[in-house]
PDB file of C-alpha atoms in Angstrom:
ATOM      1  CA  ARG A   1     -78.380  75.927-196.151  1.00 97.00           C
ATOM      2  CA  VAL A   2     -77.142  72.859-197.978  1.00 98.00           C
ATOM      3  CA  LEU A   3     -78.154  71.586-201.419  1.00 98.00           C
ATOM      4  CA  THR A   4     -77.265  68.025-202.466  1.00 98.00           C
ATOM      5  CA  LEU A   5     -77.381  67.103-206.143  1.00 98.00           C
ATOM      6  CA  TYR A   6     -77.661  63.459-207.216  1.00 97.00           C
ATOM      7  CA  ALA A   7     -77.206  61.927-210.661  1.00 93.00           C
ATOM      8  CA  PRO A   8     -79.926  59.216-210.691  1.00 91.00           C
ATOM      9  CA  ARG A   9     -83.679  59.337-210.275  1.00 91.00           C
ATOM     10  CA  ARG A  10     -85.315  60.422-207.039  1.00 93.00           C
ATOM     11  CA  ASP A  11     -86.417  56.904-206.008  1.00 91.00           C
ATOM     12  CA  SER A  12     -82.940  55.358-206.368  1.00 92.00           C
ATOM     13  CA  GLN A  13     -81.321  53.743-203.361  1.00 93.00           C
ATOM     14  CA  ILE A  14     -78.401  56.177-203.208  1.00 95.00           C
ATOM     15  CA  VAL A  15     -80.787  59.142-202.911  1.00 96.00           C
ATOM     16  CA  THR A  16     -82.766  57.364-200.199  1.00 96.00           C
ATOM     17  CA  VAL A  17     -79.614  56.654-198.181  1.00 97.00           C
ATOM     18  CA  GLY A  18     -78.069  60.078-198.750  1.00 97.00           C
ATOM     19  CA  ASP A  19     -81.191  61.993-197.765  1.00 97.00           C
ATOM     20  CA  ARG A  20     -81.433  59.925-194.606  1.00 97.00           C
ATOM     21  CA  VAL A  21     -77.789  60.153-193.518  1.00 97.00           C
ATOM     22  CA  LEU A  22     -76.726  63.681-194.507  1.00 97.00           C
ATOM     23  CA  PRO A  23     -79.379  65.832-192.786  1.00 96.00           C
ATOM     24  CA  ASN A  24     -79.223  63.646-189.671  1.00 95.00           C
ATOM     25  CA  LEU A  25     -75.463  64.151-189.522  1.00 96.00           C
ATOM     26  CA  LEU A  26     -75.286  67.821-190.505  1.00 96.00           C
ATOM     27  CA  GLY A  27     -78.165  69.077-188.360  1.00 94.00           C
ATOM     28  CA  PRO A  28     -76.851  67.939-184.950  1.00 94.00           C
ATOM     29  CA  GLY A  29     -73.313  68.903-185.999  1.00 93.00           C
ATOM     30  CA  LEU A  30     -74.134  72.610-186.329  1.00 93.00           C
ATOM     31  CA  PRO A  31     -75.418  74.827-183.479  1.00 92.00           C
ATOM     32  CA  GLU A  32     -77.903  76.528-185.814  1.00 91.00           C
ATOM     33  CA  GLY A  33     -78.986  73.269-187.474  1.00 93.00           C
ATOM     34  CA  VAL A  34     -79.275  72.823-191.233  1.00 95.00           C
ATOM     35  CA  ASP A  35     -81.845  73.746-193.857  1.00 96.00           C
ATOM     36  CA  TYR A  36     -81.373  70.760-196.177  1.00 97.00           C
ATOM     37  CA  PHE A  37     -82.464  70.514-199.822  1.00 97.00           C
ATOM     38  CA  SER A  38     -81.819  67.873-202.463  1.00 97.00           C
ATOM     39  CA  GLU A  39     -82.404  67.501-206.178  1.00 97.00           C
ATOM     40  CA  ALA A  40     -82.026  64.542-208.563  1.00 96.00           C
ATOM     41  CA  LEU A  41     -80.973  65.100-212.178  1.00 94.00           C
ATOM     42  CA  ASP A  42     -82.411  61.727-213.284  1.00 91.00           C
ATOM     43  CA  GLN A  43     -79.636  61.512-215.863  1.00 84.00           C
ATOM     44  CA  SER A  44     -80.526  58.075-217.241  1.00 80.00           C
ATOM     45  CA  ARG A  45     -84.004  59.163-218.378  1.00 85.00           C
ATOM     46  CA  PHE A  46     -83.247  62.807-219.187  1.00 83.00           C
ATOM     47  CA  PHE A  47     -79.768  63.245-220.607  1.00 77.00           C
ATOM     48  CA  ASP A  48     -80.094  65.772-223.432  1.00 81.00           C
ATOM     49  CA  VAL A  49     -78.730  69.316-223.318  1.00 82.00           C
ATOM     50  CA  ASP A  50     -82.178  70.938-223.442  1.00 87.00           C
ATOM     51  CA  TYR A  51     -83.201  69.117-220.285  1.00 90.00           C
ATOM     52  CA  GLN A  52     -80.061  70.259-218.491  1.00 88.00           C
ATOM     53  CA  ARG A  53     -80.940  73.854-219.374  1.00 91.00           C
ATOM     54  CA  ALA A  54     -84.532  73.393-218.215  1.00 93.00           C
ATOM     55  CA  PHE A  55     -83.290  71.832-214.970  1.00 94.00           C
ATOM     56  CA  ARG A  56     -80.968  74.793-214.436  1.00 94.00           C
ATOM     57  CA  ASP A  57     -83.801  77.257-215.078  1.00 94.00           C
ATOM     58  CA  SER A  58     -86.056  75.375-212.681  1.00 95.00           C
ATOM     59  CA  LEU A  59     -83.480  75.567-209.886  1.00 95.00           C
ATOM     60  CA  THR A  60     -82.874  79.249-210.626  1.00 94.00           C
ATOM     61  CA  LEU A  61     -86.562  79.977-210.134  1.00 94.00           C
ATOM     62  CA  LYS A  62     -87.043  77.585-207.208  1.00 95.00           C
ATOM     63  CA  TYR A  63     -84.114  78.875-205.157  1.00 95.00           C
ATOM     64  CA  ALA A  64     -84.161  82.544-206.175  1.00 92.00           C
ATOM     65  CA  ARG A  65     -84.682  83.632-202.547  1.00 92.00           C
ATOM     66  CA  TYR A  66     -81.991  81.381-201.086  1.00 92.00           C
ATOM     67  CA  ARG A  67     -78.241  81.487-200.871  1.00 93.00           C
ATOM     68  CA  PHE A  68     -76.557  78.189-200.130  1.00 96.00           C
ATOM     69  CA  ASP A  69     -73.651  77.755-197.759  1.00 97.00           C
ATOM     70  CA  LEU A  70     -72.641  74.465-199.373  1.00 98.00           C
ATOM     71  CA  VAL A  71     -73.497  72.385-202.419  1.00 98.00           C
ATOM     72  CA  VAL A  72     -72.805  68.626-202.324  1.00 98.00           C
ATOM     73  CA  ALA A  73     -72.396  66.936-205.722  1.00 98.00           C
ATOM     74  CA  VAL A  74     -72.827  63.161-205.650  1.00 97.00           C
ATOM     75  CA  GLY A  75     -71.393  61.952-208.939  1.00 94.00           C
ATOM     76  CA  GLU A  76     -69.598  63.245-212.007  1.00 92.00           C
ATOM     77  CA  VAL A  77     -72.700  64.594-213.771  1.00 92.00           C
ATOM     78  CA  PRO A  78     -73.874  66.687-210.779  1.00 95.00           C
ATOM     79  CA  LEU A  79     -70.359  68.071-210.324  1.00 96.00           C
ATOM     80  CA  GLN A  80     -70.190  69.065-213.998  1.00 93.00           C
ATOM     81  CA  PHE A  81     -73.618  70.683-213.645  1.00 94.00           C
ATOM     82  CA  VAL A  82     -72.474  72.712-210.638  1.00 95.00           C
ATOM     83  CA  VAL A  83     -69.286  73.839-212.392  1.00 94.00           C
ATOM     84  CA  ARG A  84     -71.163  74.886-215.553  1.00 92.00           C
ATOM     85  CA  ASN A  85     -73.714  76.860-213.582  1.00 93.00           C
ATOM     86  CA  GLN A  86     -71.514  78.182-210.798  1.00 90.00           C
ATOM     87  CA  ASP A  87     -71.874  81.855-211.706  1.00 89.00           C
ATOM     88  CA  LEU A  88     -75.636  81.657-212.111  1.00 88.00           C
ATOM     89  CA  LEU A  89     -76.655  79.373-209.257  1.00 92.00           C
ATOM     90  CA  PHE A  90     -73.724  78.778-206.933  1.00 93.00           C
ATOM     91  CA  LYS A  91     -71.499  81.844-207.074  1.00 92.00           C
ATOM     92  CA  ASP A  92     -68.845  81.661-204.320  1.00 94.00           C
ATOM     93  CA  VAL A  93     -70.576  78.610-202.783  1.00 97.00           C
ATOM     94  CA  PRO A  94     -68.172  75.915-201.497  1.00 97.00           C
ATOM     95  CA  ILE A  95     -68.469  72.499-203.156  1.00 97.00           C
ATOM     96  CA  VAL A  96     -68.021  69.049-201.661  1.00 98.00           C
ATOM     97  CA  TYR A  97     -68.148  66.156-204.122  1.00 98.00           C
ATOM     98  CA  PHE A  98     -68.079  62.368-204.360  1.00 97.00           C
ATOM     99  CA  ILE A  99     -66.838  61.018-207.696  1.00 95.00           C
ATOM    100  CA  GLU A 100     -65.020  57.994-209.138  1.00 91.00           C
ATOM    101  CA  SER A 101     -62.021  59.786-210.681  1.00 90.00           C
ATOM    102  CA  ALA A 102     -60.360  63.093-209.842  1.00 90.00           C
ATOM    103  CA  PRO A 103     -61.750  66.114-211.733  1.00 90.00           C
ATOM    104  CA  SER A 104     -59.549  67.609-214.405  1.00 85.00           C
ATOM    105  CA  PRO A 105     -58.915  70.453-214.186  1.00 88.00           C
ATOM    106  CA  PRO A 106     -59.376  70.782-210.421  1.00 90.00           C
ATOM    107  CA  VAL A 107     -62.570  72.556-209.377  1.00 93.00           C
ATOM    108  CA  PRO A 108     -62.030  75.873-207.541  1.00 92.00           C
ATOM    109  CA  ASN A 109     -63.463  76.299-204.027  1.00 95.00           C
ATOM    110  CA  SER A 110     -64.020  72.565-203.661  1.00 96.00           C
ATOM    111  CA  THR A 111     -62.872  69.417-201.938  1.00 97.00           C
ATOM    112  CA  GLY A 112     -64.163  65.909-202.040  1.00 97.00           C
ATOM    113  CA  LEU A 113     -63.837  62.164-202.016  1.00 97.00           C
ATOM    114  CA  VAL A 114     -62.587  60.193-205.013  1.00 97.00           C
ATOM    115  CA  VAL A 115     -63.603  56.550-204.625  1.00 95.00           C
ATOM    116  CA  ASP A 116     -63.850  54.149-207.538  1.00 93.00           C
ATOM    117  CA  MET A 117     -66.254  51.224-207.803  1.00 95.00           C
ATOM    118  CA  ASP A 118     -64.325  48.022-207.070  1.00 97.00           C
ATOM    119  CA  PHE A 119     -65.268  45.852-210.044  1.00 97.00           C
ATOM    120  CA  ALA A 120     -61.859  44.206-210.197  1.00 97.00           C
ATOM    121  CA  GLY A 121     -61.984  43.442-206.464  1.00 97.00           C
ATOM    122  CA  THR A 122     -65.340  41.755-206.917  1.00 98.00           C
ATOM    123  CA  VAL A 123     -63.980  39.544-209.717  1.00 98.00           C
ATOM    124  CA  ARG A 124     -60.957  38.611-207.598  1.00 97.00           C
ATOM    125  CA  PHE A 125     -63.340  37.747-204.760  1.00 98.00           C
ATOM    126  CA  ALA A 126     -65.398  35.585-207.131  1.00 98.00           C
ATOM    127  CA  ARG A 127     -62.238  33.733-208.204  1.00 97.00           C
ATOM    128  CA  ALA A 128     -61.551  32.877-204.573  1.00 98.00           C
ATOM    129  CA  LEU A 129     -65.057  31.416-204.252  1.00 98.00           C
ATOM    130  CA  GLN A 130     -64.986  29.802-207.717  1.00 98.00           C
ATOM    131  CA  PRO A 131     -61.377  28.685-208.328  1.00 97.00           C
ATOM    132  CA  GLU A 132     -62.406  27.155-211.654  1.00 97.00           C
ATOM    133  CA  LEU A 133     -63.742  30.496-212.946  1.00 98.00           C
ATOM    134  CA  ARG A 134     -63.061  31.123-216.647  1.00 98.00           C
ATOM    135  CA  HIS A 135     -65.830  33.427-217.901  1.00 98.00           C
ATOM    136  CA  VAL A 136     -66.986  36.833-216.633  1.00 98.00           C
ATOM    137  CA  PHE A 137     -70.196  38.254-218.095  1.00 98.00           C
ATOM    138  CA  VAL A 138     -70.645  41.943-217.333  1.00 97.00           C
ATOM    139  CA  VAL A 139     -74.219  43.272-217.338  1.00 97.00           C
ATOM    140  CA  THR A 140     -74.464  47.043-217.691  1.00 95.00           C
ATOM    141  CA  SER A 141     -76.096  49.846-219.618  1.00 89.00           C
ATOM    142  CA  ALA A 142     -74.214  50.726-222.772  1.00 80.00           C
ATOM    143  CA  ARG A 143     -73.149  54.242-221.920  1.00 69.00           C
ATOM    144  CA  GLY A 144     -71.874  56.368-219.102  1.00 72.00           C
ATOM    145  CA  THR A 145     -69.490  56.070-216.197  1.00 80.00           C
ATOM    146  CA  PHE A 146     -70.377  52.532-215.142  1.00 88.00           C
ATOM    147  CA  GLU A 147     -69.379  50.797-218.367  1.00 90.00           C
ATOM    148  CA  ARG A 148     -66.270  52.955-218.820  1.00 89.00           C
ATOM    149  CA  ARG A 149     -65.015  52.218-215.325  1.00 91.00           C
ATOM    150  CA  ALA A 150     -65.761  48.486-215.650  1.00 94.00           C
ATOM    151  CA  ARG A 151     -63.830  48.211-218.924  1.00 94.00           C
ATOM    152  CA  SER A 152     -60.920  50.183-217.482  1.00 94.00           C
ATOM    153  CA  GLN A 153     -60.623  48.025-214.380  1.00 95.00           C
ATOM    154  CA  LEU A 154     -61.214  44.610-215.926  1.00 97.00           C
ATOM    155  CA  ARG A 155     -58.807  45.079-218.847  1.00 96.00           C
ATOM    156  CA  ALA A 156     -55.937  43.807-216.692  1.00 94.00           C
ATOM    157  CA  LEU A 157     -57.824  40.559-216.016  1.00 95.00           C
ATOM    158  CA  GLU A 158     -58.530  39.747-219.659  1.00 95.00           C
ATOM    159  CA  SER A 159     -55.292  37.781-219.997  1.00 94.00           C
ATOM    160  CA  GLN A 160     -56.556  35.372-217.335  1.00 95.00           C
ATOM    161  CA  LEU A 161     -60.325  35.383-217.884  1.00 98.00           C
ATOM    162  CA  GLN A 162     -62.673  35.711-220.821  1.00 98.00           C
ATOM    163  CA  VAL A 163     -64.597  38.918-220.155  1.00 98.00           C
ATOM    164  CA  THR A 164     -67.785  39.456-222.159  1.00 97.00           C
ATOM    165  CA  TYR A 165     -69.810  42.673-221.965  1.00 96.00           C
ATOM    166  CA  LEU A 166     -73.563  42.205-222.201  1.00 95.00           C
ATOM    167  CA  SER A 167     -74.033  45.935-222.635  1.00 92.00           C
ATOM    168  CA  GLY A 168     -77.055  47.710-224.014  1.00 86.00           C
ATOM    169  CA  LEU A 169     -79.044  44.594-224.891  1.00 92.00           C
ATOM    170  CA  THR A 170     -82.815  44.585-224.890  1.00 95.00           C
ATOM    171  CA  THR A 171     -84.131  42.721-221.882  1.00 96.00           C
ATOM    172  CA  ALA A 172     -85.573  39.565-223.442  1.00 96.00           C
ATOM    173  CA  PRO A 173     -82.378  38.615-225.361  1.00 96.00           C
ATOM    174  CA  LEU A 174     -80.295  39.397-222.280  1.00 97.00           C
ATOM    175  CA  GLU A 175     -82.414  37.105-220.119  1.00 97.00           C
ATOM    176  CA  ALA A 176     -82.176  34.368-222.746  1.00 97.00           C
ATOM    177  CA  ARG A 177     -78.375  34.702-222.799  1.00 97.00           C
ATOM    178  CA  LEU A 178     -78.113  34.583-219.017  1.00 98.00           C
ATOM    179  CA  LYS A 179     -80.035  31.310-218.926  1.00 98.00           C
ATOM    180  CA  THR A 180     -77.420  29.557-221.079  1.00 97.00           C
ATOM    181  CA  LEU A 181     -74.027  30.735-219.824  1.00 98.00           C
ATOM    182  CA  PRO A 182     -71.192  28.206-220.132  1.00 98.00           C
ATOM    183  CA  PRO A 183     -69.819  26.331-217.110  1.00 97.00           C
ATOM    184  CA  GLN A 184     -67.201  28.083-214.977  1.00 98.00           C
ATOM    185  CA  SER A 185     -68.965  31.435-215.337  1.00 98.00           C
ATOM    186  CA  MET A 186     -69.943  34.370-213.158  1.00 98.00           C
ATOM    187  CA  VAL A 187     -72.108  37.431-213.799  1.00 98.00           C
ATOM    188  CA  LEU A 188     -70.906  40.868-212.686  1.00 98.00           C
ATOM    189  CA  TYR A 189     -73.959  43.090-212.403  1.00 98.00           C
ATOM    190  CA  VAL A 190     -72.813  46.681-212.763  1.00 97.00           C
ATOM    191  CA  ASN A 191     -75.914  48.757-213.418  1.00 94.00           C
ATOM    192  CA  VAL A 192     -78.848  48.809-215.817  1.00 95.00           C
ATOM    193  CA  ASP A 193     -81.149  51.807-215.695  1.00 91.00           C
ATOM    194  CA  ARG A 194     -82.079  51.708-219.391  1.00 90.00           C
ATOM    195  CA  ASP A 195     -82.007  48.722-221.750  1.00 92.00           C
ATOM    196  CA  GLY A 196     -81.234  48.613-225.454  1.00 91.00           C
ATOM    197  CA  ALA A 197     -84.863  49.263-226.366  1.00 91.00           C
ATOM    198  CA  GLY A 198     -84.894  52.516-224.400  1.00 89.00           C
ATOM    199  CA  GLN A 199     -86.999  51.060-221.579  1.00 92.00           C
ATOM    200  CA  ASN A 200     -86.216  52.629-218.197  1.00 91.00           C
ATOM    201  CA  TYR A 201     -85.690  50.526-215.057  1.00 93.00           C
ATOM    202  CA  ARG A 202     -84.747  50.935-211.442  1.00 93.00           C
ATOM    203  CA  PRO A 203     -81.321  49.224-211.267  1.00 94.00           C
ATOM    204  CA  LEU A 204     -82.204  47.028-208.282  1.00 96.00           C
ATOM    205  CA  ASP A 205     -85.415  45.889-209.978  1.00 96.00           C
ATOM    206  CA  TYR A 206     -83.353  44.944-213.015  1.00 97.00           C
ATOM    207  CA  LEU A 207     -80.919  43.061-210.793  1.00 98.00           C
ATOM    208  CA  ASP A 208     -83.853  40.986-209.507  1.00 98.00           C
ATOM    209  CA  ARG A 209     -84.547  39.953-213.101  1.00 98.00           C
ATOM    210  CA  VAL A 210     -80.901  39.059-213.698  1.00 98.00           C
ATOM    211  CA  THR A 211     -80.527  36.881-210.605  1.00 98.00           C
ATOM    212  CA  ALA A 212     -83.861  35.153-211.274  1.00 98.00           C
ATOM    213  CA  VAL A 213     -82.715  33.764-214.639  1.00 98.00           C
ATOM    214  CA  ALA A 214     -78.897  33.524-214.565  1.00 98.00           C
ATOM    215  CA  ASN A 215     -77.523  29.982-214.494  1.00 98.00           C
ATOM    216  CA  ALA A 216     -74.279  31.212-212.905  1.00 98.00           C
ATOM    217  CA  PRO A 217     -73.549  33.069-209.646  1.00 98.00           C
ATOM    218  CA  VAL A 218     -74.145  36.833-209.789  1.00 98.00           C
ATOM    219  CA  TYR A 219     -71.912  39.355-208.002  1.00 98.00           C
ATOM    220  CA  SER A 220     -72.012  43.139-207.664  1.00 98.00           C
ATOM    221  CA  TRP A 221     -70.112  46.125-206.226  1.00 98.00           C
ATOM    222  CA  VAL A 222     -72.455  48.028-203.851  1.00 97.00           C
ATOM    223  CA  ASP A 223     -74.119  47.045-200.582  1.00 97.00           C
ATOM    224  CA  SER A 224     -77.632  47.920-201.779  1.00 96.00           C
ATOM    225  CA  ALA A 225     -77.434  44.867-204.079  1.00 98.00           C
ATOM    226  CA  MET A 226     -77.389  42.487-201.098  1.00 97.00           C
ATOM    227  CA  GLY A 227     -80.662  40.624-200.715  1.00 97.00           C
ATOM    228  CA  HIS A 228     -81.361  40.798-204.445  1.00 98.00           C
ATOM    229  CA  GLY A 229     -79.913  37.402-205.278  1.00 98.00           C
ATOM    230  CA  ILE A 230     -76.205  38.213-205.539  1.00 98.00           C
ATOM    231  CA  VAL A 231     -73.565  36.002-203.938  1.00 98.00           C
ATOM    232  CA  GLY A 232     -71.719  39.115-202.800  1.00 98.00           C
ATOM    233  CA  GLY A 233     -68.662  41.088-203.825  1.00 98.00           C
ATOM    234  CA  SER A 234     -66.301  43.847-202.801  1.00 98.00           C
ATOM    235  CA  LEU A 235     -69.194  46.080-201.855  1.00 98.00           C
ATOM    236  CA  LYS A 236     -69.121  49.820-201.333  1.00 97.00           C
ATOM    237  CA  SER A 237     -71.039  50.894-198.231  1.00 97.00           C
ATOM    238  CA  GLN A 238     -73.448  53.685-199.111  1.00 97.00           C
ATOM    239  CA  PRO A 239     -73.979  54.669-195.432  1.00 97.00           C
ATOM    240  CA  ALA A 240     -70.188  54.905-195.009  1.00 97.00           C
ATOM    241  CA  GLN A 241     -70.025  56.989-198.199  1.00 97.00           C
ATOM    242  CA  PHE A 242     -72.468  59.549-196.844  1.00 97.00           C
ATOM    243  CA  ASN A 243     -70.975  59.538-193.371  1.00 97.00           C
ATOM    244  CA  ALA A 244     -67.634  60.463-194.964  1.00 97.00           C
ATOM    245  CA  LEU A 245     -69.317  63.115-197.122  1.00 97.00           C
ATOM    246  CA  GLY A 246     -71.143  64.472-194.091  1.00 97.00           C
ATOM    247  CA  GLU A 247     -67.986  64.772-191.995  1.00 97.00           C
ATOM    248  CA  LEU A 248     -66.246  66.587-194.841  1.00 97.00           C
ATOM    249  CA  SER A 249     -69.240  68.881-195.292  1.00 98.00           C
ATOM    250  CA  LEU A 250     -69.264  69.732-191.583  1.00 97.00           C
ATOM    251  CA  ARG A 251     -65.640  70.848-191.766  1.00 97.00           C
ATOM    252  CA  VAL A 252     -66.513  73.269-194.561  1.00 97.00           C
ATOM    253  CA  LEU A 253     -69.706  74.508-192.888  1.00 97.00           C
ATOM    254  CA  ARG A 254     -67.731  75.168-189.703  1.00 96.00           C
ATOM    255  CA  GLY A 255     -65.437  77.513-191.620  1.00 95.00           C
ATOM    256  CA  ALA A 256     -62.643  75.441-193.135  1.00 96.00           C
ATOM    257  CA  SER A 257     -61.573  76.480-196.610  1.00 96.00           C
ATOM    258  CA  PRO A 258     -62.254  73.679-199.136  1.00 96.00           C
ATOM    259  CA  ALA A 259     -58.960  74.455-200.856  1.00 91.00           C
ATOM    260  CA  ALA A 260     -57.147  73.670-197.594  1.00 94.00           C
ATOM    261  CA  ILE A 261     -58.738  70.203-197.289  1.00 96.00           C
ATOM    262  CA  PRO A 262     -56.942  67.601-199.433  1.00 95.00           C
ATOM    263  CA  VAL A 263     -59.071  65.383-201.633  1.00 96.00           C
ATOM    264  CA  SER A 264     -59.070  61.885-200.109  1.00 96.00           C
ATOM    265  CA  SER A 265     -59.879  58.340-201.179  1.00 96.00           C
ATOM    266  CA  PRO A 266     -61.153  56.383-198.170  1.00 96.00           C
ATOM    267  CA  ASP A 267     -61.671  52.638-198.409  1.00 95.00           C
ATOM    268  CA  LEU A 268     -65.439  52.160-198.288  1.00 96.00           C
ATOM    269  CA  ASN A 269     -65.479  48.531-199.422  1.00 96.00           C
ATOM    270  CA  ASP A 270     -65.791  45.224-197.589  1.00 96.00           C
ATOM    271  CA  LEU A 271     -66.089  41.658-198.821  1.00 98.00           C
ATOM    272  CA  HIS A 272     -69.675  40.526-198.233  1.00 98.00           C
ATOM    273  CA  VAL A 273     -71.498  37.301-199.069  1.00 98.00           C
ATOM    274  CA  ASP A 274     -75.072  36.115-198.735  1.00 98.00           C
ATOM    275  CA  TRP A 275     -75.012  32.721-196.991  1.00 97.00           C
ATOM    276  CA  ARG A 276     -78.204  31.677-198.794  1.00 97.00           C
ATOM    277  CA  GLU A 277     -76.493  32.181-202.151  1.00 98.00           C
ATOM    278  CA  LEU A 278     -73.440  30.210-201.033  1.00 98.00           C
ATOM    279  CA  ARG A 279     -75.796  27.319-200.317  1.00 97.00           C
ATOM    280  CA  ARG A 280     -77.657  27.786-203.579  1.00 97.00           C
ATOM    281  CA  TRP A 281     -74.479  27.530-205.664  1.00 98.00           C
ATOM    282  CA  GLY A 282     -72.696  24.961-203.502  1.00 97.00           C
ATOM    283  CA  ILE A 283     -69.856  27.289-202.497  1.00 97.00           C
ATOM    284  CA  GLY A 284     -68.126  26.282-199.271  1.00 95.00           C
ATOM    285  CA  GLU A 285     -67.517  28.872-196.569  1.00 95.00           C
ATOM    286  CA  ASP A 286     -63.948  27.562-196.293  1.00 96.00           C
ATOM    287  CA  ARG A 287     -63.239  29.418-199.552  1.00 97.00           C
ATOM    288  CA  LEU A 288     -64.035  32.823-198.063  1.00 97.00           C
ATOM    289  CA  PRO A 289     -61.023  35.151-197.782  1.00 96.00           C
ATOM    290  CA  PRO A 290     -60.190  36.302-194.240  1.00 95.00           C
ATOM    291  CA  GLY A 291     -62.322  39.228-193.133  1.00 94.00           C
ATOM    292  CA  SER A 292     -65.316  38.360-195.286  1.00 97.00           C
ATOM    293  CA  VAL A 293     -68.667  39.300-193.795  1.00 97.00           C
ATOM    294  CA  VAL A 294     -71.331  36.581-194.076  1.00 96.00           C
TER     295      VAL A 294
END
């Protein structure tokens, strides 16, 4: 029995991909098959302590008759939830996780993948396509891992580029700002699941709004953003992410001790561009770095 815990809402793209890839990889990989469960914390809409307790109590009741052989935590918030509730819900259950930065202190009886979002790589890619680039406008919600990681990575580029964070704005003012960006600009869409007015959104739906109004090329960091109006970026492959998680999970389910499996950081990113957006913005294919996928 395997339980996967996700940070975002149930209808997010990462949950869709994970719940397609993981059971289809784990089931055939085990002679007895897999009884697969998943839960979504929906952290952007429900982030208070009382909700976390109610969520814990719900899982305690729901899975009272089950004992899991593995829990998979996809994200920092699910991993923290598992650690806090290990004695109550997951006593002696091995943990496999996927997070952006290594847990501190290390989590007992666990192993995982530590893979950061490549915001800086996307900006470097944009500079190759737009050699005149001077301004980077970062669109993100105003709290949580996404903004923290973006600020951490892009700090080193601030001596060369003017980086402006359009964080936590209400939607109408944000759209108005994106319509009037200065020349030599790009937009880095990180993630918006909740705007400054407290309105909830699906991040890809919000990206559609951004690309519809921005007067500068928009880039992102994950493959699910392709086809939503972005030029491209150094994009993390979500299928590759869950294939790597699945292979690691199989090792544990087949008897390997998590403590004996080193935490790893595989490269899950490739440079991708949408040819239609190259045409739209007049960017020549001769500017593409070697290895770019069109």
